[in-house]
């Protein structure tokens, strides 16, 4: 059998049967199992005792061999072997448990060895942690077998609260054969065994150094006894403190505070005061210890460190002797030493220069985790006056050397999520470990690459979660988010691992498109394909213009462009038939979801108002009138009323009237639609003959509709002058049938263009005409008197001229048409049957 840490050194091996070996008065019944390596051979004892013997099958014949067995005894004393009581015997390595109440001389373990040809040795190589609690093992011969034992030394004071495990490395030598192995000792706490421990309970006692300048009643020392604080221990000083040696009594309270005498210690320099302290707890249980108080003189100079405390971090790969730090103190001929821990296996300090150096390899392993942080207490003192001292706390942290970057699972994260993923949703948890330091804490950092800046994702410890800004409804937001998780360890040099992260956010069609109801106005004379306006749809999903437009019900008058939303006219409009249209426009979104079949729709109502266009001119009934009136001097006579309307639009009644032709001397005026003859301003000479006026009256609509269309009504007025014998004025009206259409006769006449010489001749003729005009003017002045006589003759004989008027008027009734000469532009009346003309 091969135990932990055990080595066997021997020359050659071969299978041989084993023999019976008497051991401590017992006989082992041996089972012969040759050629079976590393097996246990079980034996049976006579009586009630039993033991397990470690044998080496195949040991060479004729050579010495050794078998090692162990025996533990919790109740053995230092008596003879005849009184041994074996409770358990097993093979190395050994694991034993011992109570902390065991004192010096206690036997911890027995060993039996067979070494017939040589004198064997049993050595204790070392103890971990180092201590003097264990004696070197003894080895005695008894009935041909060597028996070794391990005991506690006289200084042994086991305390489970201080150290609960020791490991003793033992070596057995028999000639050329060497075996090594550990003996593990577990110290068990004994609740009923409480004692004074440490330097306080040692023969020399705990030494306390104080200055003579200490304040009276000041606390000098605190006695700490592990485990006694729960027992309600009472402490008292039992030794005499009589003067003149003592300046006054020292005191100690239940908290373990040692206080200076009330008189102080002034003048007691270089004196030592020995105090016996009794600690009582429970009933009839107590322990004793000693405190030695040494009074130091007040220092003439103050020793002080330049820095009060230092924290140093070093790497574990420093070789022994490497400089860690240097402490410096003010004072005269200062020396340095490490006062805690003692001993200090890992560090040392230069006594003169204060340089702290490594004393052993610092490589960290799971078994040496305690070396990761070491707290050193360095004391600086003057060489000639050791009591002038000061202490400094120096913390040394050993950092493991980093060799490998962290390893993470997963090594790459690629995922796809919808934009509606709730905030706080976990995407993945990253698990990373540091091969150099398993279980160490790692630092995780989230870095964004595109788009830059922390917008959509967040990292909480090791969990990648959705942030509050996942949104595909803004340009450029709904694509993919490239990031990385940077994992850093705390080693030196710093090692990092980067985990790429690619999160693709897919759009979700969340909202329905909408549009604002609008009103369009269009003229009734608008042609097909006229653009009335556009329906502007909006969608909160991106892209915001991915909308198609349709009309509900399939209108034949209007159409909506599927892509642009433009509303156009298809047919004709008539204000008089329909003035208002309502069109329902349906909106359907598309290309806004990962699922191409996901659509949302909305609608709005478009109102189209038809604007009235004045497309019908007024019509007058009758369009042509012929009237005969007799005038009276100084009176206005109503001639006729022009009646007009728009048959297609009966509601239109507002018209404007104006005389546009034939009103020579402004004898006629219009009062609305009424034609009035004005004779108020007539002055002599009064007309003696009847006169005919052809009046052109323009009738236009006066409403808000544009354009303003108009028509012209013709009124022929035969004006018969006033006579003295006339009793009443009568009017004869001749009306052309409204359905009769005037016949336009065009007469084309040839004209002659004179030669230049003719123009000269015409000029000369004009000069002669001016001379003739002067002669006529002279004649006019001579004929004024003749005109006065003519008026008197007209007043005397009206009856003679009246009968002639009807015949003249009746002659006009044969003309049933009116036209305009194309060359001169002059209007005339004509007879459609005879072609006769009457120029106006």
CSV table of C-alpha atoms in Angstrom, one decimal, residues 104-557:
chain,number,residue,atom,x,y,z
A,104,UNK,CA,2.8,17.7,28.7
A,105,UNK,CA,3.9,14.0,28.5
A,106,UNK,CA,0.7,12.8,26.9
A,107,UNK,CA,1.5,9.9,24.4
A,108,UNK,CA,-0.2,10.7,21.1
A,109,UNK,CA,0.8,7.8,18.9
A,110,UNK,CA,2.6,4.4,18.9
A,111,UNK,CA,4.5,2.8,16.0
A,112,UNK,CA,5.8,-0.7,15.6
A,113,UNK,CA,8.7,-1.5,13.3
A,114,UNK,CA,10.6,-4.7,12.3
A,115,UNK,CA,14.2,-4.1,11.6
A,116,UNK,CA,16.3,-7.2,12.6
A,117,UNK,CA,19.7,-6.5,11.0
A,118,UNK,CA,20.2,-2.8,11.7
A,119,UNK,CA,19.5,-0.3,14.4
A,120,UNK,CA,16.6,1.8,13.2
A,121,UNK,CA,16.0,5.5,13.8
A,122,UNK,CA,12.8,7.5,14.0
A,123,UNK,CA,13.0,11.3,13.5
A,124,UNK,CA,10.6,14.3,13.6
A,125,UNK,CA,11.6,16.3,10.6
A,126,UNK,CA,9.4,19.4,11.1
A,127,UNK,CA,6.0,20.5,12.4
A,128,UNK,CA,3.6,22.8,10.5
A,129,UNK,CA,2.8,25.3,11.8
A,130,UNK,CA,6.1,25.5,13.7
A,131,UNK,CA,5.8,24.8,17.4
A,132,UNK,CA,7.7,23.2,20.3
A,133,UNK,CA,4.7,21.4,21.7
A,134,UNK,CA,5.9,18.0,20.4
A,135,UNK,CA,8.9,16.0,21.7
A,136,UNK,CA,11.2,14.1,19.3
A,137,UNK,CA,9.8,10.6,18.9
A,138,UNK,CA,11.4,7.8,21.0
A,139,UNK,CA,12.2,4.3,19.7
A,140,UNK,CA,12.6,1.3,22.0
A,141,UNK,CA,13.0,-2.5,21.3
A,142,UNK,CA,10.6,-4.9,22.8
A,143,UNK,CA,10.6,-8.7,22.0
A,144,UNK,CA,12.4,-8.1,18.6
A,145,UNK,CA,10.1,-5.3,17.5
A,146,UNK,CA,10.9,-1.6,17.7
A,147,UNK,CA,8.1,0.5,19.2
A,148,UNK,CA,8.1,4.3,18.7
A,149,UNK,CA,6.0,6.9,20.4
A,150,UNK,CA,5.2,10.6,20.0
A,151,UNK,CA,4.5,12.7,23.1
A,152,UNK,CA,3.7,16.3,24.1
A,153,UNK,CA,6.6,18.4,25.4
A,154,UNK,CA,6.7,20.2,28.7
A,155,UNK,CA,5.9,23.5,27.0
A,156,UNK,CA,2.8,22.0,25.3
A,157,UNK,CA,-0.3,24.1,25.8
A,158,UNK,CA,-2.9,23.0,23.2
A,159,UNK,CA,-5.5,25.6,22.4
A,160,UNK,CA,-8.1,24.8,19.7
A,161,UNK,CA,-9.0,28.5,19.4
A,162,UNK,CA,-5.4,29.4,18.4
A,163,UNK,CA,-4.3,26.3,16.3
A,164,UNK,CA,-6.6,23.4,15.7
A,165,UNK,CA,-4.4,21.3,13.4
A,166,UNK,CA,-0.7,20.3,13.4
A,167,UNK,CA,1.1,18.2,10.8
A,168,UNK,CA,4.2,16.2,11.9
A,169,UNK,CA,6.5,14.9,9.2
A,170,UNK,CA,8.2,11.7,10.5
A,171,UNK,CA,11.1,9.6,9.0
A,172,UNK,CA,11.9,6.0,9.7
A,173,UNK,CA,15.3,4.6,8.7
A,174,UNK,CA,16.2,0.9,8.7
A,175,UNK,CA,19.6,0.4,7.1
A,176,UNK,CA,19.2,1.5,3.5
A,177,UNK,CA,15.4,1.6,3.6
A,178,UNK,CA,13.8,5.0,4.3
A,179,UNK,CA,10.1,5.7,4.8
A,180,UNK,CA,8.6,9.2,5.4
A,181,UNK,CA,5.0,10.1,6.2
A,182,UNK,CA,2.9,12.8,7.9
A,183,UNK,CA,1.1,12.5,11.3
A,184,UNK,CA,-1.9,14.8,11.3
A,185,UNK,CA,-3.0,16.0,14.8
A,186,UNK,CA,-6.4,17.6,15.1
A,187,UNK,CA,-6.8,19.6,18.3
A,188,UNK,CA,-10.4,19.3,19.6
A,189,UNK,CA,-11.9,22.0,21.7
A,190,UNK,CA,-12.9,20.9,25.3
A,191,UNK,CA,-15.8,23.1,26.5
A,192,UNK,CA,-15.1,22.1,30.1
A,193,UNK,CA,-11.4,22.9,30.0
A,194,UNK,CA,-10.6,26.6,30.1
A,195,UNK,CA,-7.2,27.8,31.3
A,196,UNK,CA,-4.9,30.8,31.1
A,197,UNK,CA,-2.8,30.7,28.0
A,198,UNK,CA,-0.1,32.6,26.2
A,199,UNK,CA,2.7,34.6,27.8
A,200,UNK,CA,0.4,35.5,30.7
A,201,UNK,CA,0.5,31.9,31.9
A,202,UNK,CA,4.2,31.3,31.1
A,203,UNK,CA,6.8,31.2,33.9
A,204,UNK,CA,8.2,34.5,32.8
A,205,UNK,CA,4.8,36.1,32.5
A,206,UNK,CA,3.6,38.9,30.2
A,207,UNK,CA,6.0,41.8,30.1
A,208,UNK,CA,4.5,45.3,29.9
A,209,UNK,CA,6.7,48.3,29.2
A,210,UNK,CA,5.3,51.7,30.1
A,211,UNK,CA,6.8,55.2,30.5
A,212,UNK,CA,7.1,56.8,33.8
A,213,UNK,CA,5.1,59.7,32.5
A,214,UNK,CA,2.0,57.6,32.1
A,215,UNK,CA,-1.2,59.3,33.6
A,216,UNK,CA,-2.4,58.1,36.9
A,217,UNK,CA,-5.1,55.4,36.5
A,218,UNK,CA,-4.3,55.0,32.8
A,219,UNK,CA,-5.0,51.7,31.1
A,220,UNK,CA,-1.7,49.9,30.7
A,221,UNK,CA,-2.7,46.6,29.3
A,222,UNK,CA,-5.8,44.5,28.4
A,223,UNK,CA,-5.7,40.9,29.4
A,224,UNK,CA,-7.5,38.8,26.7
A,225,UNK,CA,-8.2,35.2,27.5
A,226,UNK,CA,-10.0,33.4,24.6
A,227,UNK,CA,-13.1,31.7,25.7
A,228,UNK,CA,-13.3,33.3,29.1
A,229,UNK,CA,-15.4,36.2,28.0
A,230,UNK,CA,-18.4,34.0,27.9
A,231,UNK,CA,-17.8,32.5,31.4
A,232,UNK,CA,-18.1,35.7,33.4
A,233,UNK,CA,-14.5,35.6,34.6
A,234,UNK,CA,-13.4,37.6,37.6
A,235,UNK,CA,-9.8,38.9,37.7
A,236,UNK,CA,-7.8,40.1,40.7
A,237,UNK,CA,-4.3,40.8,41.6
A,238,UNK,CA,-3.2,38.4,44.4
A,239,UNK,CA,0.4,39.4,45.0
A,240,UNK,CA,1.4,42.0,47.6
A,241,UNK,CA,1.7,45.6,46.5
A,242,UNK,CA,3.1,47.1,49.7
A,243,UNK,CA,5.2,50.3,49.8
A,244,UNK,CA,7.9,51.3,49.6
A,245,UNK,CA,8.5,49.1,46.5
A,246,UNK,CA,5.1,49.9,45.0
A,247,UNK,CA,4.1,53.5,44.6
A,248,UNK,CA,0.6,52.4,44.9
A,249,UNK,CA,-1.6,49.4,44.1
A,250,UNK,CA,-2.2,48.5,40.4
A,251,UNK,CA,-5.8,47.4,39.7
A,252,UNK,CA,-7.5,45.1,37.1
A,253,UNK,CA,-11.2,45.0,36.4
A,254,UNK,CA,-13.5,42.4,35.0
A,255,UNK,CA,-12.8,43.6,31.4
A,256,UNK,CA,-9.1,42.7,31.9
A,257,UNK,CA,-7.9,46.3,32.0
A,258,UNK,CA,-4.7,46.7,34.0
A,259,UNK,CA,-4.7,50.3,35.3
A,260,UNK,CA,-1.8,52.4,36.7
A,261,UNK,CA,-1.7,53.3,40.4
A,262,UNK,CA,-3.6,56.5,41.3
A,263,UNK,CA,-0.3,58.0,42.4
A,264,UNK,CA,1.2,57.5,38.9
A,265,UNK,CA,4.6,56.1,38.1
A,266,UNK,CA,6.7,59.3,38.2
A,267,UNK,CA,10.2,58.5,39.6
A,268,UNK,CA,9.8,54.7,39.2
A,269,UNK,CA,11.9,54.5,36.0
A,270,UNK,CA,14.0,51.3,35.6
A,271,UNK,CA,11.8,49.5,38.1
A,272,UNK,CA,9.8,46.3,37.4
A,273,UNK,CA,6.6,45.4,39.2
A,274,UNK,CA,5.6,41.7,39.3
A,275,UNK,CA,1.9,41.1,39.6
A,276,UNK,CA,0.3,37.7,40.2
A,277,UNK,CA,-3.2,37.7,38.6
A,278,UNK,CA,-5.9,35.1,39.5
A,279,UNK,CA,-8.8,34.5,37.0
A,280,UNK,CA,-11.8,32.8,38.5
A,281,UNK,CA,-14.8,31.5,36.5
A,282,UNK,CA,-17.6,29.3,37.3
A,283,UNK,CA,-17.5,27.3,40.5
A,284,UNK,CA,-14.1,26.2,41.8
A,285,UNK,CA,-12.4,26.9,38.5
A,286,UNK,CA,-9.6,29.3,38.2
A,287,UNK,CA,-6.2,29.8,36.6
A,288,UNK,CA,-3.2,32.0,37.4
A,289,UNK,CA,-0.8,34.1,35.4
A,290,UNK,CA,1.8,36.8,35.9
A,291,UNK,CA,2.2,40.3,34.5
A,292,UNK,CA,5.6,42.1,34.7
A,293,UNK,CA,5.3,45.9,34.4
A,294,UNK,CA,8.6,47.6,33.5
A,295,UNK,CA,8.7,51.4,33.9
A,296,UNK,CA,10.9,53.1,31.3
A,297,UNK,CA,12.3,56.6,31.7
A,298,UNK,CA,10.8,59.4,29.6
A,299,UNK,CA,12.8,59.5,26.3
A,300,UNK,CA,14.8,62.6,25.7
A,301,UNK,CA,14.0,62.4,22.0
A,302,UNK,CA,10.9,61.1,20.3
A,303,UNK,CA,11.3,58.2,17.9
A,304,UNK,CA,8.7,58.3,15.1
A,305,UNK,CA,8.2,56.8,11.6
A,306,UNK,CA,8.1,59.1,8.6
A,307,UNK,CA,4.9,57.2,7.5
A,308,UNK,CA,2.4,55.9,10.0
A,309,UNK,CA,1.1,52.9,8.0
A,310,UNK,CA,2.0,51.3,4.6
A,311,UNK,CA,0.2,49.0,2.3
A,312,UNK,CA,2.5,47.2,-0.1
A,313,UNK,CA,1.5,44.9,-3.0
A,314,UNK,CA,4.0,42.6,-4.5
A,315,UNK,CA,4.0,39.8,-7.0
A,316,UNK,CA,4.3,36.2,-6.0
A,317,UNK,CA,7.2,35.5,-8.4
A,318,UNK,CA,9.7,37.6,-6.4
A,319,UNK,CA,12.8,35.6,-5.5
A,320,UNK,CA,13.9,35.4,-1.9
A,321,UNK,CA,15.9,38.5,-0.9
A,322,UNK,CA,13.9,40.8,-3.1
A,323,UNK,CA,13.2,44.2,-1.7
A,324,UNK,CA,9.6,44.8,-0.6
A,325,UNK,CA,9.7,48.1,1.1
A,326,UNK,CA,11.8,50.4,3.3
A,327,UNK,CA,10.7,52.0,6.5
A,328,UNK,CA,12.4,55.0,8.1
A,329,UNK,CA,12.1,56.4,11.5
A,330,UNK,CA,13.4,59.6,13.2
A,331,UNK,CA,15.7,59.2,16.1
A,332,UNK,CA,19.3,58.6,17.2
A,333,UNK,CA,21.0,55.4,16.0
A,334,UNK,CA,17.6,53.7,15.2
A,335,UNK,CA,17.3,50.0,14.8
A,336,UNK,CA,14.5,48.0,13.3
A,337,UNK,CA,12.9,44.6,14.0
A,338,UNK,CA,9.7,42.7,13.2
A,339,UNK,CA,7.8,42.1,16.4
A,340,UNK,CA,4.8,40.4,14.7
A,341,UNK,CA,4.4,37.8,13.6
A,342,UNK,CA,7.1,35.9,15.4
A,343,UNK,CA,8.6,33.9,13.8
A,344,UNK,CA,8.2,35.6,10.4
A,345,UNK,CA,9.0,32.9,7.8
A,346,UNK,CA,8.3,35.0,4.7
A,347,UNK,CA,9.9,38.4,5.4
A,348,UNK,CA,12.9,39.9,7.1
A,349,UNK,CA,14.0,43.4,7.9
A,350,UNK,CA,17.4,45.0,7.8
A,351,UNK,CA,18.3,45.9,11.4
A,352,UNK,CA,20.1,49.1,10.4
A,353,UNK,CA,18.5,50.2,7.1
A,354,UNK,CA,14.9,49.1,7.7
A,355,UNK,CA,14.6,47.4,4.3
A,356,UNK,CA,12.0,44.7,4.3
A,357,UNK,CA,12.9,41.7,2.0
A,358,UNK,CA,11.4,38.4,1.1
A,359,UNK,CA,12.8,35.5,3.0
A,360,UNK,CA,11.2,32.6,1.2
A,361,UNK,CA,9.4,31.9,-2.1
A,362,UNK,CA,5.9,33.5,-2.2
A,363,UNK,CA,4.3,31.4,-4.8
A,364,UNK,CA,0.6,31.1,-3.9
A,365,UNK,CA,-1.1,27.7,-3.9
A,366,UNK,CA,-4.4,26.6,-2.4
A,367,UNK,CA,-2.4,25.4,0.6
A,368,UNK,CA,-0.7,28.7,1.2
A,369,UNK,CA,-3.6,31.1,0.8
A,370,UNK,CA,-2.7,32.6,4.1
A,371,UNK,CA,0.4,34.2,2.6
A,372,UNK,CA,-1.7,36.4,0.3
A,373,UNK,CA,-1.9,39.1,3.0
A,374,UNK,CA,0.7,39.4,5.7
A,375,UNK,CA,0.4,42.1,8.4
A,376,UNK,CA,3.9,43.0,9.8
A,377,UNK,CA,4.4,45.1,12.9
A,378,UNK,CA,7.8,46.8,12.7
A,379,UNK,CA,9.4,48.3,15.7
A,380,UNK,CA,11.9,51.1,15.5
A,381,UNK,CA,14.0,51.9,18.6
A,382,UNK,CA,17.2,53.6,19.6
A,383,UNK,CA,20.1,51.2,20.1
A,384,UNK,CA,21.3,52.7,23.3
A,385,UNK,CA,17.8,53.3,24.7
A,386,UNK,CA,15.6,50.4,23.6
A,387,UNK,CA,12.7,51.7,25.5
A,388,UNK,CA,12.5,54.7,23.2
A,389,UNK,CA,10.6,52.9,20.5
A,390,UNK,CA,7.6,53.2,18.1
A,391,UNK,CA,5.8,50.6,16.1
A,392,UNK,CA,4.5,50.7,12.5
A,393,UNK,CA,1.9,48.5,10.8
A,394,UNK,CA,3.0,47.3,7.4
A,395,UNK,CA,0.5,45.3,5.3
A,396,UNK,CA,2.0,43.2,2.5
A,397,UNK,CA,-0.3,41.8,-0.1
A,398,UNK,CA,1.0,39.1,-2.4
A,399,UNK,CA,-0.7,39.2,-5.8
A,400,UNK,CA,-0.6,36.1,-7.9
A,401,UNK,CA,1.1,36.5,-11.3
A,402,UNK,CA,-1.4,36.4,-14.1
A,403,UNK,CA,-0.7,33.9,-16.8
A,404,UNK,CA,-4.0,33.2,-18.5
A,405,UNK,CA,-6.9,35.5,-19.4
A,406,UNK,CA,-10.4,34.7,-18.1
A,407,UNK,CA,-12.4,32.0,-19.9
A,408,UNK,CA,-16.0,32.7,-20.7
A,409,UNK,CA,-19.1,30.8,-21.7
A,410,UNK,CA,-20.5,31.6,-24.2
A,411,UNK,CA,-17.5,32.8,-26.2
A,412,UNK,CA,-19.8,34.6,-28.7
A,413,UNK,CA,-23.4,35.8,-28.3
A,414,UNK,CA,-25.6,36.3,-31.4
A,415,UNK,CA,-29.3,36.8,-30.8
A,416,UNK,CA,-32.3,38.3,-32.3
A,417,UNK,CA,-35.1,40.0,-30.4
A,418,UNK,CA,-38.2,42.0,-31.3
A,419,UNK,CA,-38.4,45.7,-30.5
A,420,UNK,CA,-41.3,45.1,-28.1
A,421,UNK,CA,-39.1,43.0,-25.8
A,422,UNK,CA,-39.9,44.2,-22.3
A,423,UNK,CA,-37.4,46.3,-20.4
A,424,UNK,CA,-35.3,44.2,-18.1
A,425,UNK,CA,-35.6,41.0,-20.1
A,426,UNK,CA,-32.5,38.8,-19.7
A,427,UNK,CA,-30.7,38.0,-22.9
A,428,UNK,CA,-27.9,35.9,-21.5
A,429,UNK,CA,-25.8,35.3,-18.5
A,430,UNK,CA,-22.0,35.2,-18.9
A,431,UNK,CA,-20.0,32.7,-16.8
A,432,UNK,CA,-16.3,33.4,-16.7
A,433,UNK,CA,-13.5,31.9,-14.6
A,434,UNK,CA,-9.9,32.9,-14.1
A,435,UNK,CA,-7.6,29.8,-14.6
A,436,UNK,CA,-4.9,31.5,-12.5
A,437,UNK,CA,-7.2,32.1,-9.5
A,438,UNK,CA,-10.4,30.0,-9.5
A,439,UNK,CA,-13.2,31.6,-7.6
A,440,UNK,CA,-11.7,35.1,-7.8
A,441,UNK,CA,-13.9,38.1,-8.6
A,442,UNK,CA,-13.9,39.3,-12.2
A,443,UNK,CA,-14.9,42.7,-13.6
A,444,UNK,CA,-17.5,42.8,-16.4
A,445,UNK,CA,-17.8,45.9,-18.7
A,446,UNK,CA,-20.2,46.4,-21.6
A,447,UNK,CA,-18.7,48.3,-24.5
A,448,UNK,CA,-20.8,49.5,-27.5
A,449,UNK,CA,-19.5,49.6,-31.0
A,450,UNK,CA,-22.4,50.4,-33.3
A,451,UNK,CA,-24.4,52.4,-32.6
A,452,UNK,CA,-22.0,54.0,-30.1
A,453,UNK,CA,-23.2,54.9,-26.6
A,454,UNK,CA,-25.2,52.9,-24.1
A,455,UNK,CA,-28.7,53.0,-25.7
A,456,UNK,CA,-30.3,49.6,-26.0
A,457,UNK,CA,-28.5,47.1,-23.7
A,458,UNK,CA,-27.2,47.1,-20.2
A,459,UNK,CA,-25.1,44.8,-18.1
A,460,UNK,CA,-26.0,44.0,-14.6
A,461,UNK,CA,-23.2,42.1,-13.0
A,462,UNK,CA,-22.9,39.2,-15.4
A,463,UNK,CA,-26.4,39.4,-16.9
A,464,UNK,CA,-27.1,41.2,-20.3
A,465,UNK,CA,-30.5,42.8,-20.2
A,466,UNK,CA,-32.7,44.9,-22.4
A,467,UNK,CA,-32.6,48.6,-21.7
A,468,UNK,CA,-35.4,51.1,-22.0
A,469,UNK,CA,-34.5,52.3,-25.4
A,470,UNK,CA,-35.2,49.5,-27.8
A,471,UNK,CA,-37.2,51.2,-30.5
A,472,UNK,CA,-37.4,50.7,-34.3
A,473,UNK,CA,-39.6,53.7,-34.9
A,474,UNK,CA,-36.8,56.2,-35.4
A,475,UNK,CA,-34.4,56.3,-38.5
A,476,UNK,CA,-31.4,54.1,-38.0
A,477,UNK,CA,-32.5,52.6,-34.7
A,478,UNK,CA,-33.7,49.2,-35.8
A,479,UNK,CA,-30.8,47.4,-37.2
A,480,UNK,CA,-28.2,45.5,-35.2
A,481,UNK,CA,-26.3,46.4,-32.0
A,482,UNK,CA,-22.7,45.4,-32.0
A,483,UNK,CA,-21.1,45.3,-28.5
A,484,UNK,CA,-18.7,43.3,-26.5
A,485,UNK,CA,-18.3,42.2,-22.9
A,486,UNK,CA,-14.9,43.0,-21.6
A,487,UNK,CA,-13.9,40.7,-18.7
A,488,UNK,CA,-11.0,41.7,-16.6
A,489,UNK,CA,-9.3,39.8,-13.8
A,490,UNK,CA,-7.5,41.4,-10.8
A,491,UNK,CA,-4.1,39.9,-11.5
A,492,UNK,CA,-0.8,41.4,-12.6
A,493,UNK,CA,-0.4,41.9,-15.4
A,494,UNK,CA,-4.0,42.6,-16.1
A,495,UNK,CA,-5.5,40.0,-18.4
A,496,UNK,CA,-8.7,40.5,-20.3
A,497,UNK,CA,-11.1,38.5,-22.5
A,498,UNK,CA,-13.6,40.1,-24.9
A,499,UNK,CA,-16.8,38.4,-25.7
A,500,UNK,CA,-18.4,39.7,-29.0
A,501,UNK,CA,-22.1,40.4,-28.7
A,502,UNK,CA,-24.4,40.9,-31.7
A,503,UNK,CA,-28.0,41.7,-31.0
A,504,UNK,CA,-30.3,42.1,-34.0
A,505,UNK,CA,-33.5,44.0,-33.2
A,506,UNK,CA,-36.4,43.2,-35.5
A,507,UNK,CA,-39.3,45.6,-36.2
A,508,UNK,CA,-42.8,45.0,-34.9
A,509,UNK,CA,-45.8,46.6,-36.5
A,510,UNK,CA,-47.3,48.2,-33.4
A,511,UNK,CA,-49.4,51.1,-34.6
A,512,UNK,CA,-52.1,51.7,-37.1
A,513,UNK,CA,-51.7,54.4,-39.8
A,514,UNK,CA,-53.9,57.5,-39.5
A,515,UNK,CA,-54.7,60.6,-41.5
A,516,UNK,CA,-56.4,63.9,-40.8
A,517,UNK,CA,-59.8,64.6,-42.3
A,518,UNK,CA,-59.5,67.3,-44.9
A,519,UNK,CA,-61.7,69.4,-47.1
A,520,UNK,CA,-60.9,70.1,-50.8
A,521,UNK,CA,-62.6,72.6,-53.0
A,522,UNK,CA,-62.9,72.2,-56.8
A,523,UNK,CA,-64.6,74.3,-59.5
A,524,UNK,CA,-67.4,72.6,-61.2
A,525,UNK,CA,-65.8,73.2,-64.6
A,526,UNK,CA,-62.6,71.3,-63.6
A,527,UNK,CA,-61.5,68.8,-66.1
A,528,UNK,CA,-60.6,65.1,-65.6
A,529,UNK,CA,-57.4,64.2,-63.8
A,530,UNK,CA,-57.5,67.5,-62.0
A,531,UNK,CA,-55.5,67.3,-58.7
A,532,UNK,CA,-57.6,68.2,-55.8
A,533,UNK,CA,-55.0,67.6,-53.0
A,534,UNK,CA,-53.2,64.8,-51.2
A,535,UNK,CA,-54.2,62.7,-48.2
A,536,UNK,CA,-51.2,62.7,-45.9
A,537,UNK,CA,-51.1,59.5,-43.9
A,538,UNK,CA,-48.7,59.0,-40.9
A,539,UNK,CA,-47.6,55.9,-39.1
A,540,UNK,CA,-45.6,55.8,-35.8
A,541,UNK,CA,-43.9,52.7,-37.1
A,542,UNK,CA,-40.7,53.1,-39.1
A,543,UNK,CA,-40.6,53.7,-42.1
A,544,UNK,CA,-43.4,56.2,-41.5
A,545,UNK,CA,-44.4,56.5,-45.2
A,546,UNK,CA,-44.9,52.8,-45.9
A,547,UNK,CA,-48.6,53.3,-46.5
A,548,UNK,CA,-51.0,52.4,-49.3
A,549,UNK,CA,-54.2,54.4,-50.0
A,550,UNK,CA,-57.5,53.1,-51.3
A,551,UNK,CA,-61.0,54.4,-51.6
A,552,UNK,CA,-64.0,52.8,-49.9
A,553,UNK,CA,-66.9,51.9,-52.2
A,554,UNK,CA,-65.1,52.4,-55.5
A,555,UNK,CA,-66.1,56.0,-56.3
A,556,UNK,CA,-66.4,56.7,-60.1
A,557,UNK,CA,-66.0,60.4,-59.7
